[in-house]
Structures are given as C-alpha cells and as structure tokens.
Amino acid sequence: MTRRGLILFAALGIAWGIPYLFIKVAVSELDPAMVVLSRSALAAILLLPLAFFRREVVQVVRRWKPMLAYTIVEIILPWYFLSSAEQRLPSSTAGLLLATVPLAGVAIAFAMGRPERLSRLNWLGITLGMLGVAALVGLDIAGSDLIAVAEMAVVVVGYALGPAILARWMSDLPGVGVVAVSLAATAVVYVPFVLLTDAWPAAWPSTAVIVSIIVLAVVCSALAFLLMVGLVAEIGPVKATAITYVNPAVAIIAGVVVLGERVTVWTIVGFVLVLAGSYLVTRRRRDLVAAEGPEEATAEQCESPSEPSEEERARRAAADSP
C-alpha cells in the first residue's frame, strides 16, 4: 500500500468507525428523526454542488425508481432505526452488529435469485457470524432490549439490500451523484415527518450535540464517501474492502474511551466471531480477484458490462457505513 493509500485507509477507518459514538451523543437530546434530517440535509448541501458541477444529478434523477428504492433501504429507514436503537444500545455494540452486513448480503443474493456458490469456508463464516451475534445478543446484551436488536436487524438488511439494488439497476451511475441525490431526497422526506411528529427540538441543543451532527454530516457522510472513492482509486477495490473489519474496532475503542462504555468478555468473543465470519464469507471473491491480478480483473470488467466498476464497488463498500 502506498503512503497516500495508507493515509486514506486510516482516515476512512476513523470516519466510518466514529459515527456510532456521535449518533449516541446526538440522540441524547434529539429525536432520531431530527438526527437523520440534520445529518442528511447538511451532507446534501455539501455534496450537491459537486454533483451538479460534475453533471451527475440529472442522469441519476432519470433513474428515479431504483434510486428511490435505494434511498429508502440504504438511508431513510436504516439511519432512523440505527439512531433509535442507539438510544438503548451501547454505540460499540451497534457498530459491531453492523459488521454482519456481509452475512445478510448472502441471504439477499439468494432472495434476489442471484445466489453465489458458497465454499466450506463461506459456510463456516456464516456459522461463526451467527454465533458472534448470538454471543452479543444473548450474553452481552442478555436480551435486555430486543426491540433495539430488531431495529439493528432492519439496518443490517437495509445496508445489504442497498448495494444489491445498485448492482442490478444503477451500476453505471456516478457515485457522487447517487449519494448526493439520495441524501437530498432523505432530507426532503424527513422534513414533513419531523414537523408532523413533533420531533423538532423544543430547545436549542447543546454544543456537544451540534458538533456531533456536524461531524456526522461532514466527516462521516460527505467526506467519507469521497475518501472511499479516492481509496479505491489508489489501492483497488479488493484491498479497500478490508475497511469493513477496521470500523467495528474503531467503534468499540471510541465507545470505551469517550463514553466509558463497558467491554465484557462476550463483547470480545462476539467481535472476533463476527469479524471472522464476515471475512470468511467474502474471502472467495477477494481471493479470486487477487489471484487474477489487476490486469486480468480489469480486462474482465471491460469485457463484461454486468461487472461493477470501481466506483460502484466503492458504493457497495459505502453501504457498510452507518
């Protein structure tokens, strides 16, 4: 990895590892709907000018049906349920549960009629991942808040379904345009929702909450996606997917150091099992591309229009982010 690639990787690992911490701070005073509205609106304000400058907005809007479906399953629902779940779950646990997205991706592929051949290692990964979730839910959380766990399940499924929609119906669309339009659409949807549900804050939030919203929008949303695109261009899509295994570790460390959240033995056990499971589930594809080499992989992409571009791979990886 080049020095620039290492810097991008470290920056993105932090940008996608700290959202759980700042969501936890934000929902201490704001309704989850208000958190989503504030975060999506500010991030859209930052990205839309860039998308317009690159002339990416119109072509994204023309594909409005899959774009709407993607926005619903990737942002509108997951961001709300994630914020709601963090009112009751530690931020570190929420971040770790989201590491199961690759496991859900296997189920989504089967449901959409595009199942992948799974090796014994892949099946072992699924088993380890499920054991890790069981350790977290049954022993770490101890079933104390199954509603929050159910909300996290919605988030996981949404983050797994979003890339599937992108791959099937929008793989040729520009990444910045897709993210900018989806964020803007989310903000538009949440404006009436916030007003009708009295989610608007009765008092001006504290400085810590305001800073949290700004960080979520600027660093964890707008900047993070641009970092991801740059990282994929620098080190390739295969190495870039390793960021998925860094984010939960950052989330746990941030929760412990900043919020004083406890780490039990079962947190560590669940952490190891979930990440090992996610790695084994995705290992076959990673090894296949690595074995082909960059020249062969690039040639195969050019010959097969169904193969995702590097930018689309970046959007897939971005789906693992909160």
Coordinates of C-alpha atoms in Angstrom, one line a residue:
M1 CA 0.0 0.0 0.0
T2 CA 1.3 3.4 -0.9
R3 CA 1.7 6.2 1.7
R4 CA -1.3 8.0 0.2
G5 CA -3.3 4.8 0.3
L6 CA -2.4 4.2 3.9
I7 CA -3.4 7.7 4.9
L8 CA -6.7 7.3 3.0
F9 CA -7.3 3.9 4.6
A10 CA -6.7 5.3 8.2
A11 CA -8.8 8.3 7.6
L12 CA -11.7 6.3 6.3
G13 CA -11.4 3.7 9.1
I14 CA -11.9 6.6 11.6
A15 CA -14.6 8.3 9.6
W16 CA -16.7 5.1 9.4
G17 CA -15.8 4.0 12.9
I18 CA -16.9 7.0 14.9
P19 CA -20.5 7.6 13.7
Y20 CA -21.9 5.3 16.3
L21 CA -20.3 7.5 19.0
F22 CA -21.7 10.7 17.6
I23 CA -25.1 9.2 17.0
K24 CA -25.2 8.2 20.7
V25 CA -24.4 11.8 21.7
A26 CA -26.9 13.3 19.3
V27 CA -29.9 11.1 20.3
S28 CA -29.3 12.0 24.0
E29 CA -31.1 15.3 23.2
L30 CA -32.6 15.0 19.7
D31 CA -35.3 12.7 18.3
P32 CA -33.9 10.1 15.9
A33 CA -35.9 11.7 13.0
M34 CA -34.3 15.0 13.7
V35 CA -30.8 13.5 13.7
V36 CA -31.4 12.0 10.3
L37 CA -32.9 15.2 8.9
S38 CA -30.0 17.3 10.2
R39 CA -27.3 14.9 9.0
S40 CA -28.7 14.2 5.6
A41 CA -29.6 17.9 4.9
L42 CA -26.1 19.2 5.7
A43 CA -24.4 16.4 3.9
A44 CA -26.6 17.0 0.8
I45 CA -25.7 20.7 0.9
L46 CA -22.1 19.8 0.8
L47 CA -22.3 17.2 -2.0
L48 CA -24.9 18.6 -4.3
P49 CA -22.8 21.4 -5.7
L50 CA -20.1 18.9 -6.6
A51 CA -22.6 16.6 -8.2
F52 CA -24.1 19.5 -10.2
F53 CA -20.6 20.6 -11.2
R54 CA -19.8 17.1 -12.5
R55 CA -23.2 17.0 -14.2
E56 CA -24.2 13.8 -12.4
V57 CA -27.6 14.9 -10.9
V58 CA -29.8 14.7 -14.0
Q59 CA -28.7 11.2 -15.0
V60 CA -29.3 10.0 -11.5
V61 CA -32.8 11.5 -11.3
R62 CA -33.8 10.0 -14.6
R63 CA -33.4 6.6 -12.9
W64 CA -35.7 7.7 -10.2
K65 CA -37.5 4.4 -9.4
P66 CA -34.5 2.3 -8.4
M67 CA -33.0 5.5 -6.9
L68 CA -36.0 5.9 -4.6
A69 CA -35.8 2.2 -3.6
Y70 CA -32.1 2.5 -2.9
T71 CA -32.6 5.7 -0.8
I72 CA -35.4 4.0 1.3
V73 CA -33.4 0.9 2.1
E74 CA -30.0 2.5 2.4
I75 CA -30.6 5.7 4.2
I76 CA -34.2 6.6 5.1
L77 CA -35.0 3.5 7.1
P78 CA -31.6 2.4 8.4
W79 CA -30.5 5.8 9.6
Y80 CA -33.7 6.2 11.6
F81 CA -33.6 2.7 13.2
L82 CA -29.9 3.0 13.9
S83 CA -30.4 6.3 15.7
S84 CA -33.4 4.8 17.6
A85 CA -31.5 1.7 18.6
E86 CA -28.6 3.7 20.0
Q87 CA -31.0 5.3 22.5
R88 CA -30.9 1.9 24.2
L89 CA -27.8 0.1 22.9
P90 CA -24.1 1.0 23.5
S91 CA -22.5 2.6 20.5
S92 CA -19.8 -0.1 20.4
T93 CA -22.4 -2.9 20.2
A94 CA -24.3 -1.1 17.4
G95 CA -21.1 -0.8 15.4
L96 CA -20.2 -4.4 16.0
L97 CA -23.7 -5.7 15.0
L98 CA -23.4 -3.8 11.7
A99 CA -20.3 -5.9 10.8
T100 CA -22.8 -8.7 10.0
V101 CA -23.8 -6.9 6.8
P102 CA -21.8 -9.3 4.6
L103 CA -23.7 -12.2 6.1
A104 CA -27.0 -10.6 5.3
G105 CA -25.7 -9.9 1.8
V106 CA -25.6 -13.7 1.2
A107 CA -29.2 -14.0 2.1
I108 CA -30.1 -11.0 -0.1
A109 CA -28.4 -12.7 -3.1
F110 CA -30.4 -15.8 -2.6
A111 CA -33.7 -13.8 -2.3
M112 CA -33.0 -11.9 -5.5
G113 CA -32.3 -15.0 -7.4
R114 CA -28.6 -14.4 -7.8
P115 CA -27.1 -16.9 -5.3
E116 CA -23.3 -17.3 -5.2
R117 CA -21.6 -20.6 -4.9
L118 CA -20.5 -20.9 -1.3
S119 CA -17.4 -22.9 -0.3
R120 CA -17.0 -24.7 3.0
L121 CA -15.1 -21.6 4.3
N122 CA -18.0 -19.4 3.3
W123 CA -20.4 -21.6 5.3
L124 CA -18.0 -21.6 8.2
G125 CA -18.1 -17.8 8.0
I126 CA -21.9 -17.8 8.2
T127 CA -21.8 -20.1 11.2
L128 CA -19.2 -18.1 13.0
G129 CA -21.0 -14.8 12.3
M130 CA -24.3 -16.2 13.7
L131 CA -22.5 -17.5 16.8
G132 CA -21.0 -14.0 17.2
V133 CA -24.4 -12.3 17.0
A134 CA -25.8 -14.9 19.5
A135 CA -22.9 -14.1 21.9
L136 CA -23.7 -10.4 21.6
V137 CA -27.5 -10.6 21.8
G138 CA -27.9 -13.4 24.2
L139 CA -24.9 -12.9 26.5
D140 CA -23.6 -9.4 26.2
I141 CA -26.9 -7.6 25.8
A142 CA -28.6 -10.5 27.6
G143 CA -31.9 -10.0 25.8
S144 CA -32.4 -6.7 27.7
D145 CA -33.6 -4.8 24.7
L146 CA -34.8 -7.0 21.9
I147 CA -36.6 -4.0 20.3
A148 CA -33.3 -2.3 19.7
V149 CA -31.8 -5.5 18.4
A150 CA -34.7 -5.8 16.0
E151 CA -34.1 -2.2 14.8
M152 CA -30.5 -3.1 14.2
A153 CA -31.6 -6.1 12.1
V154 CA -33.6 -3.7 9.9
V155 CA -30.4 -1.6 9.5
V156 CA -28.3 -4.7 8.6
V157 CA -30.8 -5.9 6.0
G158 CA -31.1 -2.4 4.5
Y159 CA -27.3 -2.0 4.2
A160 CA -27.1 -5.4 2.5
L161 CA -30.1 -4.7 0.1
G162 CA -28.9 -1.3 -1.0
P163 CA -25.7 -2.5 -2.8
A164 CA -27.8 -5.2 -4.5
I165 CA -30.1 -2.6 -5.9
L166 CA -27.1 -0.6 -7.1
A167 CA -25.5 -3.6 -8.7
R168 CA -28.6 -4.6 -10.6
W169 CA -30.2 -1.4 -11.7
M170 CA -27.7 1.5 -11.2
S171 CA -24.2 0.2 -11.6
D172 CA -23.5 2.6 -14.4
L173 CA -24.5 5.7 -12.4
P174 CA -21.8 8.1 -10.9
G175 CA -21.2 7.5 -7.3
V176 CA -21.1 11.2 -6.0
G177 CA -24.4 11.9 -7.9
V178 CA -26.1 8.8 -6.3
V179 CA -25.0 9.8 -2.8
A180 CA -25.8 13.5 -3.2
V181 CA -29.3 12.8 -4.6
S182 CA -30.1 10.1 -2.1
L183 CA -29.1 12.4 0.8
A184 CA -31.2 15.3 -0.6
A185 CA -34.2 13.0 -1.0
T186 CA -33.8 11.8 2.5
A187 CA -33.9 15.3 3.9
V188 CA -37.0 16.2 1.8
V189 CA -38.8 13.1 3.2
Y190 CA -37.9 13.8 6.8
V191 CA -39.0 17.5 6.8
P192 CA -42.7 16.8 7.0
F193 CA -42.1 13.7 9.2
V194 CA -40.3 15.8 11.8
L195 CA -42.9 18.5 11.7
L196 CA -45.9 16.1 11.9
T197 CA -44.4 14.0 14.7
D198 CA -43.2 16.9 16.9
A199 CA -39.6 15.7 16.6
W200 CA -38.4 19.3 16.2
P201 CA -36.4 20.1 19.4
A202 CA -38.2 22.3 21.9
A203 CA -34.9 23.9 23.0
W204 CA -31.6 24.7 21.3
P205 CA -29.4 21.6 21.6
S206 CA -26.1 21.6 23.5
T207 CA -22.8 22.3 21.9
A208 CA -21.8 18.6 22.0
V209 CA -24.9 17.6 20.1
I210 CA -24.4 20.3 17.5
V211 CA -20.8 19.2 17.0
S212 CA -22.0 15.6 16.7
I213 CA -24.4 16.5 13.9
I214 CA -21.8 18.4 12.0
V215 CA -19.3 15.5 12.3
L216 CA -21.9 13.0 11.2
A217 CA -22.7 15.1 8.1
V218 CA -19.3 16.5 7.1
V219 CA -16.9 13.7 8.2
C220 CA -19.0 10.5 8.4
S221 CA -21.2 11.1 5.3
A222 CA -19.9 13.6 2.7
L223 CA -16.1 13.4 3.3
A224 CA -16.2 9.6 4.0
F225 CA -17.6 8.8 0.6
L226 CA -15.1 11.0 -1.2
L227 CA -12.3 9.2 0.8
M228 CA -13.7 5.9 -0.2
V229 CA -13.7 6.8 -3.9
G230 CA -10.1 8.0 -3.5
L231 CA -9.1 4.9 -1.6
V232 CA -10.5 2.6 -4.3
A233 CA -8.7 4.5 -7.0
E234 CA -5.4 4.3 -5.0
I235 CA -5.3 0.7 -3.8
G236 CA -8.0 -1.0 -5.7
P237 CA -11.4 -2.4 -4.7
V238 CA -10.1 -5.6 -3.2
K239 CA -7.8 -4.1 -0.6
A240 CA -10.3 -1.3 0.1
T241 CA -12.9 -3.8 1.4
A242 CA -10.7 -4.5 4.4
I243 CA -12.0 -1.3 5.8
T244 CA -15.1 -3.3 6.9
Y245 CA -13.0 -5.1 9.5
V246 CA -11.5 -1.9 10.9
N247 CA -14.7 0.1 11.6
P248 CA -16.0 -2.1 14.4
A249 CA -12.7 -1.9 16.3
V250 CA -12.7 1.9 16.0
A251 CA -16.4 1.9 17.2
I252 CA -15.5 -0.2 20.3
I253 CA -12.5 1.9 21.2
A254 CA -14.4 5.2 20.7
G255 CA -17.3 4.0 22.9
V256 CA -15.0 2.9 25.6
V257 CA -12.6 5.9 25.6
V258 CA -15.1 8.7 25.1
L259 CA -18.4 7.4 26.5
G260 CA -17.0 5.0 29.1
E261 CA -18.9 2.0 27.7
R262 CA -18.1 -1.3 29.2
V263 CA -16.4 -4.1 27.3
T264 CA -17.3 -7.6 28.5
V265 CA -15.7 -10.9 27.7
W266 CA -18.7 -11.6 25.4
T267 CA -18.1 -8.3 23.6
I268 CA -14.7 -9.6 22.7
V269 CA -15.9 -13.0 21.8
G270 CA -18.7 -11.6 19.6
F271 CA -16.2 -9.2 18.0
V272 CA -13.8 -12.0 17.0
L273 CA -16.6 -14.3 15.8
V274 CA -18.5 -11.6 13.8
L275 CA -15.4 -10.3 12.0
A276 CA -14.0 -13.8 11.3
G277 CA -17.4 -14.7 9.9
S278 CA -17.6 -11.7 7.7
Y279 CA -14.1 -12.2 6.5
L280 CA -14.7 -15.9 5.6
V281 CA -18.0 -15.1 3.8
T282 CA -16.3 -12.6 1.5
R283 CA -13.0 -14.4 1.2
R284 CA -13.7 -16.4 -2.0
R285 CA -14.4 -13.3 -4.1
R286 CA -11.4 -11.4 -2.6
D287 CA -9.0 -14.3 -3.3
L288 CA -10.4 -14.8 -6.8
V289 CA -9.8 -11.2 -7.8
A290 CA -6.4 -11.2 -6.1
A291 CA -5.4 -14.4 -7.9
E292 CA -6.4 -12.9 -11.3
G293 CA -4.3 -9.9 -10.8
P294 CA -5.1 -6.3 -11.6
E295 CA -4.6 -6.7 -15.4
E296 CA -6.9 -9.8 -15.7
A297 CA -9.5 -8.3 -13.4
T298 CA -9.6 -5.0 -15.4
A299 CA -9.9 -6.9 -18.6
E300 CA -12.8 -9.0 -17.3
Q301 CA -14.6 -5.8 -16.2
C302 CA -14.2 -4.3 -19.7
E303 CA -15.5 -7.4 -21.4
S304 CA -18.5 -7.9 -19.1
P305 CA -20.9 -5.0 -18.6
S306 CA -22.5 -6.8 -15.7
E307 CA -19.4 -6.5 -13.6
P308 CA -19.4 -3.4 -11.3
S309 CA -17.0 -0.5 -11.8
E310 CA -14.5 0.6 -9.2
E311 CA -16.8 3.5 -8.3
E312 CA -19.7 1.1 -7.9
R313 CA -17.5 -1.1 -5.7
A314 CA -16.9 2.0 -3.6
R315 CA -20.6 2.5 -3.2
R316 CA -21.0 -1.2 -2.2
A317 CA -18.4 -0.7 0.5
A318 CA -20.1 2.6 1.4
A319 CA -23.2 0.6 2.2
D320 CA -21.4 -0.9 5.2
S321 CA -21.1 2.5 6.7
P322 CA -23.6 4.0 9.1

